[in-house]
Amino acid sequence: MAGDSSIISQSSEFLWVEQGQQREGLVAEVAPILSTEKTHNFCVYEELAEAIEIGQRVLVQIGKRAREVEGFIVGLDHKIWDSTLRPIGQCVDDRSFLSEKLVALGRQIGLHYACSWGLALKAMLPEAVRKESGLLTVRYAKLVTPLEKIVQQPGRLSPKRRAILDTLQQAQEPMSVDVLLREVGAGASVLSALVKCGWVSLEIRKEMPKPDDVVIEPIDPDFSLNADQRAACDQIEKMAQRGSFGVMLLYGVSGSGKTEVYIHAIRRALAAGQQAILLVPEIVLTTQLVSRLTQRLPDVALFHSGLTGSQRSIMWRRVATGDKKVVIGTRSAVFVPCPNLGLICVDEEQEPSYKNLQTPRFHVRDVAIMRANLHRIPIVLGSATPSLETYHHARTRQDYHLQVLPSRVMSLSLPKIHVIDMRDEWAECKQPVLLSRSMHRLLGETLDRKQQAMMLLNRRGFAYRVFCPTCKSRVMCPNCQVGMVVHAPSKQCRCHYCNLRTPIPTHCMNPTCGQLLQQVGFGTQRLEDDVRGFFSDAKIARVDSDTMTHRREYERIIKQFQDREIDVLIGTQMIAKGLDFPHVRFVGVVDADPTSYASDFRVNERLFQLVTQVAGRAGRAESGAQVVVQTTMPELPAMRFALHHDFESFAENELAVRRRAGLPPFARIVRLVLSHPREEIARDEADVVVRRIQEVLSTLALAGAGVLGPNVCAMARLRNMYRYEVIVRTTHATDLRKLMGVLREQKCLFSKAKSLVVDVDPVSFS
Ligand code: ADP
Ligand code: ZN
């Protein structure tokens, strides 16, 4: 192989091989931390060969101009190489913080989410872990010149110096400086003098601080599993023994005992000498669930966004060394290296918060499935309202298993749900009111009885409703016969199914009516004021994403509510999740219209989830709880099914709609968002991207694949940037990977726009 002469001269001073000659040696494959797909090979010097491992960060030179970049070692192999191969520059980290399986996982994340291997690995590894934050820096001293040689030198050694040298000679291996000086009774200056002479060398080591956790013996509850739970555990056991990958969807209403199944399955893995990961949505971590789990499981390492860098890095190390056996945590916990992973559980698998909001925009549940597949272990996805993707897979795919927990453990009745049509209410009150008369009455009764209430309102800035106060009809999509949603910032009505956008009409489109339409919108602040005004004696607290910035503040309010120091808890949907307050007897959903919390084809799914979650909050200790759901769309099928707690029929109905419309789970979607401070540039660049994708699509001929757009995003302008979206769709996941691969290879996803975000399997379309 005739090499590029500039490259040879660049590195010739390091060459082991004469030009043109070949030899065998260690070759490292490196994935640079750049957006480029390509990995590069480098030779490894013998002196580095010992110090280098897969997953380690190194500095290398790439390209004609020998640009210096950081990258991860993703492969190590003995190969024939010649002088054209550049050497590894130097190690950035002195060890790897990722296992080989995690490096392989990074590759799959890159392929699936259209991001480079190097960037995927970077996203997987927290900075604090890499910097070994929280580890103690310990200095070690070592004798480097033999004592016999030192004593032969002219000049007399002071007794303290001599004592240090003797101690080090005896120790034979490096000694901690602190221990050495203490033993000898010498000051640091004596040692520095010896270092200056070159007789003693110092090295710095990172060591784990002594664990200070209190050892808690796991406690056992006084009940045994019921038949359904036992069946689920047996099935997991069977999957584990097969030693192959498999997904279980554990579907059961809240209170059906799913958590108990996780605990048993995790304990079984521990008994087999394995580790386990349990992933939970962020919000759940502040609740009783975690304290319950930590009481029931030994050696738990907890990962959540409230950890300091040091805490995170120490935890990571403890799991990686096998010291901690159970990982419980939010997103990043899915990447903690476990030398002997036996089980992964994902609680509330349908939670949108499992989606990462930075590149690569991975979904933690899906990454967890990839990881379980790499480890050839079972994964359990738990939910009371499974995502339609998971539910569909569980019913159709070989490697999925649907396990149902059909009833509540305590055989409590589910609460009574009242649906209030707010259009009637407004027509009768002659103005848009926030609280219906039923809501008002039931809340009042609850407070009179000294019971607690929760009130939900998702206050999203662009959530408005348009309706006709005269004939009550809504604005419908002419293509799809579904109600259109109003987006205030872009002043548009949109159809979530076909993406049609129209200006907001001013008059009713019903030909026999034609009256002026009315627009209304409310927020949580207004709700709090109203409730205070009506019930001046009640103690009221409000929780939303603004007040949630301080985790402790949130925890304090939750605790006060638990201790019954608060009567009414007002908040966004976040208070509907995972919390368990036995004395809540009334829950009010102020605005259940999907427009207030979803702006895409998942509106019905989100509505069903919301009502089900809310129903799960009320009456957890006693029967007879009441739920009021206010809406202007009581006719939505999702609402009807939710009232009867009928997930199966809801899923049947919704999946049929999705199939007809060619939407997930019957298709894969990628959303591209281009933004620029100048609107025409954002739009033109989006046009360019669409054309390029069309060209590529015409050469690939993938059945059912297509591109839609560009369209203005729901949030048309964000942080002074105009935003346009392009939607790419294919029928099969493999087609999508192929298409994205070609698009990246042909640089179709590079743009003059300020940013081009690629979101594979998006969960939000804002
Ligand atoms: P989920 O996770 O499905 O909401 P949990 O596992 O939290 O359900 O169970 C709900 C409640 O029932 C918990 O208080 C739990 O301790 C209790 N529980 C779970 N399994 C049983 C059982 N087999 N017998 C009695 N109580 C149980
Ligand atoms: Zn439509």
PDB file of C-alpha atoms in Angstrom, residues 130-385:
ATOM      1  CA  ARG A 130     -15.422  10.361  33.668  1.00  0.00           C
ATOM      2  CA  LYS A 131     -13.800  12.941  35.906  1.00  0.00           C
ATOM      3  CA  GLU A 132     -14.081  10.519  38.823  1.00  0.00           C
ATOM      4  CA  SER A 133     -15.707  13.240  40.905  1.00  0.00           C
ATOM      5  CA  GLY A 134     -16.047  12.404  44.557  1.00  0.00           C
ATOM      6  CA  LEU A 135     -13.212   9.911  44.506  1.00  0.00           C
ATOM      7  CA  LEU A 136     -10.399  10.651  46.916  1.00  0.00           C
ATOM      8  CA  THR A 137      -7.055  11.711  45.518  1.00  0.00           C
ATOM      9  CA  VAL A 138      -4.402   9.744  47.376  1.00  0.00           C
ATOM     10  CA  ARG A 139      -0.655  10.333  46.848  1.00  0.00           C
ATOM     11  CA  TYR A 140       1.609   7.317  46.849  1.00  0.00           C
ATOM     12  CA  ALA A 141       5.410   7.286  47.276  1.00  0.00           C
ATOM     13  CA  LYS A 142       7.670   4.691  45.728  1.00  0.00           C
ATOM     14  CA  LEU A 143      11.406   4.058  45.949  1.00  0.00           C
ATOM     15  CA  VAL A 144      12.897   4.336  42.468  1.00  0.00           C
ATOM     16  CA  THR A 145      16.634   4.178  43.202  1.00  0.00           C
ATOM     17  CA  PRO A 146      17.856   1.085  45.080  1.00  0.00           C
ATOM     18  CA  LEU A 147      18.802   1.924  48.662  1.00  0.00           C
ATOM     19  CA  GLU A 148      22.319   0.441  48.223  1.00  0.00           C
ATOM     20  CA  LYS A 149      23.008   2.962  45.471  1.00  0.00           C
ATOM     21  CA  ILE A 150      21.723   5.868  47.528  1.00  0.00           C
ATOM     22  CA  VAL A 151      23.897   5.092  50.548  1.00  0.00           C
ATOM     23  CA  GLN A 152      27.002   4.954  48.343  1.00  0.00           C
ATOM     24  CA  GLN A 153      26.525   8.576  47.333  1.00  0.00           C
ATOM     25  CA  PRO A 154      28.587  11.276  49.034  1.00  0.00           C
ATOM     26  CA  GLY A 155      27.015  13.266  51.877  1.00  0.00           C
ATOM     27  CA  ARG A 156      25.220  12.010  54.961  1.00  0.00           C
ATOM     28  CA  LEU A 157      21.543  11.059  55.015  1.00  0.00           C
ATOM     29  CA  SER A 158      19.610  12.639  57.883  1.00  0.00           C
ATOM     30  CA  PRO A 159      17.939  10.048  60.171  1.00  0.00           C
ATOM     31  CA  LYS A 160      14.446  11.091  58.997  1.00  0.00           C
ATOM     32  CA  ARG A 161      15.417  10.719  55.338  1.00  0.00           C
ATOM     33  CA  ARG A 162      16.999   7.388  56.074  1.00  0.00           C
ATOM     34  CA  ALA A 163      13.872   6.239  57.908  1.00  0.00           C
ATOM     35  CA  ILE A 164      11.663   7.103  54.935  1.00  0.00           C
ATOM     36  CA  LEU A 165      13.938   5.268  52.526  1.00  0.00           C
ATOM     37  CA  ASP A 166      14.086   2.219  54.821  1.00  0.00           C
ATOM     38  CA  THR A 167      10.331   2.093  55.198  1.00  0.00           C
ATOM     39  CA  LEU A 168       9.783   2.307  51.466  1.00  0.00           C
ATOM     40  CA  GLN A 169      12.441  -0.343  50.844  1.00  0.00           C
ATOM     41  CA  GLN A 170      10.698  -2.673  53.265  1.00  0.00           C
ATOM     42  CA  ALA A 171       7.245  -1.994  51.893  1.00  0.00           C
ATOM     43  CA  GLN A 172       8.431  -3.015  48.391  1.00  0.00           C
ATOM     44  CA  GLU A 173       5.357  -1.392  46.859  1.00  0.00           C
ATOM     45  CA  PRO A 174       4.077   2.190  46.758  1.00  0.00           C
ATOM     46  CA  MET A 175       2.886   3.510  50.107  1.00  0.00           C
ATOM     47  CA  SER A 176       0.288   6.173  50.803  1.00  0.00           C
ATOM     48  CA  VAL A 177       2.188   9.371  51.648  1.00  0.00           C
ATOM     49  CA  ASP A 178       0.010  10.032  54.670  1.00  0.00           C
ATOM     50  CA  VAL A 179       0.647   6.587  56.104  1.00  0.00           C
ATOM     51  CA  LEU A 180       4.366   6.794  55.363  1.00  0.00           C
ATOM     52  CA  LEU A 181       4.881  10.180  57.024  1.00  0.00           C
ATOM     53  CA  ARG A 182       2.800   9.169  60.010  1.00  0.00           C
ATOM     54  CA  GLU A 183       4.775   5.952  60.462  1.00  0.00           C
ATOM     55  CA  VAL A 184       8.134   7.697  60.213  1.00  0.00           C
ATOM     56  CA  GLY A 185       7.086  10.826  62.078  1.00  0.00           C
ATOM     57  CA  ALA A 186       8.509  13.080  59.372  1.00  0.00           C
ATOM     58  CA  GLY A 187       7.192  16.229  57.709  1.00  0.00           C
ATOM     59  CA  ALA A 188       6.281  16.563  54.038  1.00  0.00           C
ATOM     60  CA  SER A 189       9.425  18.611  53.304  1.00  0.00           C
ATOM     61  CA  VAL A 190      11.660  15.627  54.048  1.00  0.00           C
ATOM     62  CA  LEU A 191       9.852  13.582  51.454  1.00  0.00           C
ATOM     63  CA  SER A 192       9.937  16.378  48.852  1.00  0.00           C
ATOM     64  CA  ALA A 193      13.694  16.598  49.250  1.00  0.00           C
ATOM     65  CA  LEU A 194      13.981  12.889  48.424  1.00  0.00           C
ATOM     66  CA  VAL A 195      11.704  13.336  45.424  1.00  0.00           C
ATOM     67  CA  LYS A 196      13.898  16.231  44.246  1.00  0.00           C
ATOM     68  CA  CYS A 197      16.958  14.002  44.393  1.00  0.00           C
ATOM     69  CA  GLY A 198      15.132  11.585  42.102  1.00  0.00           C
ATOM     70  CA  TRP A 199      15.265   8.713  44.622  1.00  0.00           C
ATOM     71  CA  VAL A 200      11.561   8.631  45.367  1.00  0.00           C
ATOM     72  CA  SER A 201       8.677   9.156  42.963  1.00  0.00           C
ATOM     73  CA  LEU A 202       5.135  10.177  43.734  1.00  0.00           C
ATOM     74  CA  GLU A 203       1.999   9.001  42.001  1.00  0.00           C
ATOM     75  CA  ILE A 204      -1.623  10.001  42.388  1.00  0.00           C
ATOM     76  CA  ARG A 205      -4.367   7.442  42.685  1.00  0.00           C
ATOM     77  CA  LYS A 206      -8.134   7.871  42.796  1.00  0.00           C
ATOM     78  CA  GLU A 207      -9.718   5.864  45.546  1.00  0.00           C
ATOM     79  CA  MET A 208     -13.282   5.271  46.650  1.00  0.00           C
ATOM     80  CA  PRO A 209     -14.269   6.899  49.906  1.00  0.00           C
ATOM     81  CA  LYS A 210     -15.312   4.457  52.626  1.00  0.00           C
ATOM     82  CA  PRO A 211     -18.982   3.656  52.195  1.00  0.00           C
ATOM     83  CA  ASP A 212     -21.049   5.272  54.900  1.00  0.00           C
ATOM     84  CA  ASP A 213     -24.377   3.675  54.087  1.00  0.00           C
ATOM     85  CA  VAL A 214     -26.266   2.031  56.821  1.00  0.00           C
ATOM     86  CA  VAL A 215     -26.868  -1.575  55.965  1.00  0.00           C
ATOM     87  CA  ILE A 216     -30.587  -2.208  55.873  1.00  0.00           C
ATOM     88  CA  GLU A 217     -31.836  -5.746  56.084  1.00  0.00           C
ATOM     89  CA  PRO A 218     -34.643  -6.106  53.570  1.00  0.00           C
ATOM     90  CA  ILE A 219     -37.971  -6.656  55.267  1.00  0.00           C
ATOM     91  CA  ASP A 220     -40.653  -9.015  54.086  1.00  0.00           C
ATOM     92  CA  PRO A 221     -44.319  -8.060  53.957  1.00  0.00           C
ATOM     93  CA  ASP A 222     -46.904 -10.183  55.724  1.00  0.00           C
ATOM     94  CA  PHE A 223     -48.615 -11.320  52.532  1.00  0.00           C
ATOM     95  CA  SER A 224     -47.668 -13.741  49.816  1.00  0.00           C
ATOM     96  CA  LEU A 225     -48.148 -13.208  46.110  1.00  0.00           C
ATOM     97  CA  ASN A 226     -51.558 -13.886  44.659  1.00  0.00           C
ATOM     98  CA  ALA A 227     -52.049 -16.307  41.759  1.00  0.00           C
ATOM     99  CA  ASP A 228     -51.697 -13.666  39.046  1.00  0.00           C
ATOM    100  CA  GLN A 229     -48.532 -12.234  40.534  1.00  0.00           C
ATOM    101  CA  ARG A 230     -47.117 -15.718  40.957  1.00  0.00           C
ATOM    102  CA  ALA A 231     -47.834 -16.502  37.314  1.00  0.00           C
ATOM    103  CA  ALA A 232     -45.988 -13.336  36.279  1.00  0.00           C
ATOM    104  CA  CYS A 233     -42.982 -14.220  38.435  1.00  0.00           C
ATOM    105  CA  ASP A 234     -42.918 -17.779  37.116  1.00  0.00           C
ATOM    106  CA  GLN A 235     -42.948 -16.484  33.575  1.00  0.00           C
ATOM    107  CA  ILE A 236     -40.018 -14.137  34.272  1.00  0.00           C
ATOM    108  CA  GLU A 237     -38.169 -17.026  35.880  1.00  0.00           C
ATOM    109  CA  LYS A 238     -38.786 -19.130  32.788  1.00  0.00           C
ATOM    110  CA  MET A 239     -37.486 -16.354  30.522  1.00  0.00           C
ATOM    111  CA  ALA A 240     -34.377 -15.956  32.678  1.00  0.00           C
ATOM    112  CA  GLN A 241     -33.642 -19.660  32.659  1.00  0.00           C
ATOM    113  CA  ARG A 242     -33.901 -19.843  28.923  1.00  0.00           C
ATOM    114  CA  GLY A 243     -30.931 -17.486  28.899  1.00  0.00           C
ATOM    115  CA  SER A 244     -32.282 -15.570  25.954  1.00  0.00           C
ATOM    116  CA  PHE A 245     -33.764 -12.158  25.401  1.00  0.00           C
ATOM    117  CA  GLY A 246     -37.464 -11.572  25.917  1.00  0.00           C
ATOM    118  CA  VAL A 247     -39.809  -8.704  26.727  1.00  0.00           C
ATOM    119  CA  MET A 248     -42.692  -9.050  29.160  1.00  0.00           C
ATOM    120  CA  LEU A 249     -45.426  -6.447  29.149  1.00  0.00           C
ATOM    121  CA  LEU A 250     -46.788  -6.549  32.698  1.00  0.00           C
ATOM    122  CA  TYR A 251     -50.139  -4.915  32.270  1.00  0.00           C
ATOM    123  CA  GLY A 252     -52.235  -4.305  35.372  1.00  0.00           C
ATOM    124  CA  VAL A 253     -54.334  -1.466  36.791  1.00  0.00           C
ATOM    125  CA  SER A 254     -52.754   0.646  39.520  1.00  0.00           C
ATOM    126  CA  GLY A 255     -52.793  -1.291  42.748  1.00  0.00           C
ATOM    127  CA  SER A 256     -52.764  -4.661  41.004  1.00  0.00           C
ATOM    128  CA  GLY A 257     -49.380  -5.494  42.507  1.00  0.00           C
ATOM    129  CA  LYS A 258     -46.897  -4.834  39.705  1.00  0.00           C
ATOM    130  CA  THR A 259     -44.285  -3.365  42.037  1.00  0.00           C
ATOM    131  CA  GLU A 260     -44.450  -6.515  44.110  1.00  0.00           C
ATOM    132  CA  VAL A 261     -43.689  -8.534  40.962  1.00  0.00           C
ATOM    133  CA  TYR A 262     -40.625  -6.370  40.222  1.00  0.00           C
ATOM    134  CA  ILE A 263     -39.400  -6.909  43.764  1.00  0.00           C
ATOM    135  CA  HIS A 264     -39.739 -10.682  43.556  1.00  0.00           C
ATOM    136  CA  ALA A 265     -38.139 -10.870  40.126  1.00  0.00           C
ATOM    137  CA  ILE A 266     -35.240  -8.681  41.252  1.00  0.00           C
ATOM    138  CA  ARG A 267     -34.725 -10.792  44.353  1.00  0.00           C
ATOM    139  CA  ARG A 268     -34.617 -13.887  42.198  1.00  0.00           C
ATOM    140  CA  ALA A 269     -31.911 -12.302  40.037  1.00  0.00           C
ATOM    141  CA  LEU A 270     -29.947 -11.399  43.177  1.00  0.00           C
ATOM    142  CA  ALA A 271     -30.264 -14.943  44.467  1.00  0.00           C
ATOM    143  CA  ALA A 272     -28.739 -16.122  41.198  1.00  0.00           C
ATOM    144  CA  GLY A 273     -25.789 -13.806  41.845  1.00  0.00           C
ATOM    145  CA  GLN A 274     -26.897 -11.254  39.253  1.00  0.00           C
ATOM    146  CA  GLN A 275     -27.579  -7.531  39.218  1.00  0.00           C
ATOM    147  CA  ALA A 276     -30.804  -5.799  38.230  1.00  0.00           C
ATOM    148  CA  ILE A 277     -31.904  -2.387  36.962  1.00  0.00           C
ATOM    149  CA  LEU A 278     -35.301  -0.840  37.722  1.00  0.00           C
ATOM    150  CA  LEU A 279     -36.110   2.284  35.733  1.00  0.00           C
ATOM    151  CA  VAL A 280     -38.751   4.698  36.982  1.00  0.00           C
ATOM    152  CA  PRO A 281     -39.985   8.064  35.675  1.00  0.00           C
ATOM    153  CA  GLU A 282     -38.333  11.041  37.382  1.00  0.00           C
ATOM    154  CA  ILE A 283     -41.346  12.107  39.334  1.00  0.00           C
ATOM    155  CA  VAL A 284     -41.906   8.758  40.972  1.00  0.00           C
ATOM    156  CA  LEU A 285     -38.584   8.935  42.747  1.00  0.00           C
ATOM    157  CA  THR A 286     -39.822  11.432  45.271  1.00  0.00           C
ATOM    158  CA  THR A 287     -42.624   9.194  46.345  1.00  0.00           C
ATOM    159  CA  GLN A 288     -43.287   6.298  48.613  1.00  0.00           C
ATOM    160  CA  LEU A 289     -42.341   3.858  45.874  1.00  0.00           C
ATOM    161  CA  VAL A 290     -38.647   4.365  46.337  1.00  0.00           C
ATOM    162  CA  SER A 291     -38.648   4.137  50.097  1.00  0.00           C
ATOM    163  CA  ARG A 292     -40.688   0.978  49.758  1.00  0.00           C
ATOM    164  CA  LEU A 293     -38.208  -0.505  47.299  1.00  0.00           C
ATOM    165  CA  THR A 294     -35.174   0.408  49.343  1.00  0.00           C
ATOM    166  CA  GLN A 295     -36.769  -1.263  52.344  1.00  0.00           C
ATOM    167  CA  ARG A 296     -37.387  -4.425  50.428  1.00  0.00           C
ATOM    168  CA  LEU A 297     -34.175  -4.781  48.435  1.00  0.00           C
ATOM    169  CA  PRO A 298     -30.569  -4.913  49.570  1.00  0.00           C
ATOM    170  CA  ASP A 299     -27.672  -2.891  48.108  1.00  0.00           C
ATOM    171  CA  VAL A 300     -29.720  -0.370  46.156  1.00  0.00           C
ATOM    172  CA  ALA A 301     -27.921   2.316  44.163  1.00  0.00           C
ATOM    173  CA  LEU A 302     -30.271   5.206  43.484  1.00  0.00           C
ATOM    174  CA  PHE A 303     -29.753   7.402  40.413  1.00  0.00           C
ATOM    175  CA  HIS A 304     -31.807  10.520  39.811  1.00  0.00           C
ATOM    176  CA  SER A 305     -31.363  14.062  38.592  1.00  0.00           C
ATOM    177  CA  GLY A 306     -30.952  15.407  42.134  1.00  0.00           C
ATOM    178  CA  LEU A 307     -27.603  13.675  42.690  1.00  0.00           C
ATOM    179  CA  THR A 308     -24.410  15.718  42.787  1.00  0.00           C
ATOM    180  CA  GLY A 309     -21.663  14.783  40.348  1.00  0.00           C
ATOM    181  CA  SER A 310     -19.673  13.166  43.127  1.00  0.00           C
ATOM    182  CA  GLN A 311     -22.576  11.073  44.339  1.00  0.00           C
ATOM    183  CA  ARG A 312     -23.298   9.954  40.801  1.00  0.00           C
ATOM    184  CA  SER A 313     -19.715   9.003  40.095  1.00  0.00           C
ATOM    185  CA  ILE A 314     -19.324   7.055  43.339  1.00  0.00           C
ATOM    186  CA  MET A 315     -22.597   5.185  42.781  1.00  0.00           C
ATOM    187  CA  TRP A 316     -21.571   4.372  39.233  1.00  0.00           C
ATOM    188  CA  ARG A 317     -18.294   2.909  40.446  1.00  0.00           C
ATOM    189  CA  ARG A 318     -20.010   0.873  43.157  1.00  0.00           C
ATOM    190  CA  VAL A 319     -22.334  -0.741  40.643  1.00  0.00           C
ATOM    191  CA  ALA A 320     -19.541  -1.255  38.134  1.00  0.00           C
ATOM    192  CA  THR A 321     -17.462  -3.113  40.699  1.00  0.00           C
ATOM    193  CA  GLY A 322     -20.448  -5.272  41.622  1.00  0.00           C
ATOM    194  CA  ASP A 323     -20.580  -3.843  45.117  1.00  0.00           C
ATOM    195  CA  LYS A 324     -24.132  -2.558  44.592  1.00  0.00           C
ATOM    196  CA  LYS A 325     -26.507  -5.072  43.109  1.00  0.00           C
ATOM    197  CA  VAL A 326     -29.691  -3.147  42.345  1.00  0.00           C
ATOM    198  CA  VAL A 327     -29.834   0.048  40.289  1.00  0.00           C
ATOM    199  CA  ILE A 328     -32.976   2.135  40.647  1.00  0.00           C
ATOM    200  CA  GLY A 329     -33.134   5.319  38.690  1.00  0.00           C
ATOM    201  CA  THR A 330     -34.343   7.567  35.928  1.00  0.00           C
ATOM    202  CA  ARG A 331     -32.932   7.924  32.435  1.00  0.00           C
ATOM    203  CA  SER A 332     -29.174   7.752  32.963  1.00  0.00           C
ATOM    204  CA  ALA A 333     -29.494   4.614  35.096  1.00  0.00           C
ATOM    205  CA  VAL A 334     -29.978   2.571  31.948  1.00  0.00           C
ATOM    206  CA  PHE A 335     -26.282   3.112  31.132  1.00  0.00           C
ATOM    207  CA  VAL A 336     -24.676   2.077  34.399  1.00  0.00           C
ATOM    208  CA  PRO A 337     -22.237  -0.785  33.723  1.00  0.00           C
ATOM    209  CA  CYS A 338     -23.290  -3.955  35.521  1.00  0.00           C
ATOM    210  CA  PRO A 339     -20.758  -6.776  35.310  1.00  0.00           C
ATOM    211  CA  ASN A 340     -23.468  -9.379  35.743  1.00  0.00           C
ATOM    212  CA  LEU A 341     -26.798  -7.959  34.676  1.00  0.00           C
ATOM    213  CA  GLY A 342     -29.707 -10.413  34.989  1.00  0.00           C
ATOM    214  CA  LEU A 343     -32.902  -8.358  34.709  1.00  0.00           C
ATOM    215  CA  ILE A 344     -34.241  -4.957  33.683  1.00  0.00           C
ATOM    216  CA  CYS A 345     -37.640  -3.621  34.771  1.00  0.00           C
ATOM    217  CA  VAL A 346     -39.189  -0.429  33.399  1.00  0.00           C
ATOM    218  CA  ASP A 347     -42.045   0.964  35.459  1.00  0.00           C
ATOM    219  CA  GLU A 348     -44.705   3.093  33.716  1.00  0.00           C
ATOM    220  CA  GLU A 349     -43.185   2.246  30.373  1.00  0.00           C
ATOM    221  CA  GLN A 350     -45.624   4.594  28.577  1.00  0.00           C
ATOM    222  CA  GLU A 351     -44.219   7.719  30.290  1.00  0.00           C
ATOM    223  CA  PRO A 352     -43.205  10.396  27.754  1.00  0.00           C
ATOM    224  CA  SER A 353     -40.543  11.614  30.200  1.00  0.00           C
ATOM    225  CA  TYR A 354     -38.447   8.564  29.291  1.00  0.00           C
ATOM    226  CA  LYS A 355     -37.564  10.352  26.086  1.00  0.00           C
ATOM    227  CA  ASN A 356     -34.204  12.108  26.115  1.00  0.00           C
ATOM    228  CA  LEU A 357     -34.535  15.726  25.078  1.00  0.00           C
ATOM    229  CA  GLN A 358     -31.020  16.146  23.712  1.00  0.00           C
ATOM    230  CA  THR A 359     -29.213  14.446  20.851  1.00  0.00           C
ATOM    231  CA  PRO A 360     -29.335  11.474  20.653  1.00  0.00           C
ATOM    232  CA  ARG A 361     -33.038  11.631  21.392  1.00  0.00           C
ATOM    233  CA  PHE A 362     -33.351   8.099  22.647  1.00  0.00           C
ATOM    234  CA  HIS A 363     -36.283   6.571  24.476  1.00  0.00           C
ATOM    235  CA  VAL A 364     -35.057   4.962  27.680  1.00  0.00           C
ATOM    236  CA  ARG A 365     -37.523   2.091  27.425  1.00  0.00           C
ATOM    237  CA  ASP A 366     -36.325   1.273  23.929  1.00  0.00           C
ATOM    238  CA  VAL A 367     -32.681   1.588  24.939  1.00  0.00           C
ATOM    239  CA  ALA A 368     -33.394  -0.726  27.871  1.00  0.00           C
ATOM    240  CA  ILE A 369     -34.852  -3.252  25.425  1.00  0.00           C
ATOM    241  CA  MET A 370     -31.723  -2.997  23.249  1.00  0.00           C
ATOM    242  CA  ARG A 371     -29.577  -3.509  26.318  1.00  0.00           C
ATOM    243  CA  ALA A 372     -31.544  -6.548  27.494  1.00  0.00           C
ATOM    244  CA  ASN A 373     -31.147  -7.968  24.013  1.00  0.00           C
ATOM    245  CA  LEU A 374     -27.357  -7.494  24.122  1.00  0.00           C
ATOM    246  CA  HIS A 375     -27.165  -9.182  27.531  1.00  0.00           C
ATOM    247  CA  ARG A 376     -29.631 -11.906  26.481  1.00  0.00           C
ATOM    248  CA  ILE A 377     -31.784 -11.325  29.562  1.00  0.00           C
ATOM    249  CA  PRO A 378     -35.478 -10.704  30.250  1.00  0.00           C
ATOM    250  CA  ILE A 379     -36.935  -7.215  30.491  1.00  0.00           C
ATOM    251  CA  VAL A 380     -40.244  -6.411  32.204  1.00  0.00           C
ATOM    252  CA  LEU A 381     -42.252  -3.364  31.073  1.00  0.00           C
ATOM    253  CA  GLY A 382     -44.934  -2.455  33.585  1.00  0.00           C
ATOM    254  CA  SER A 383     -47.954  -0.224  33.031  1.00  0.00           C
ATOM    255  CA  ALA A 384     -51.607   0.318  33.820  1.00  0.00           C
ATOM    256  CA  THR A 385     -52.031   1.995  30.434  1.00  0.00           C
TER     257      THR A 385
END
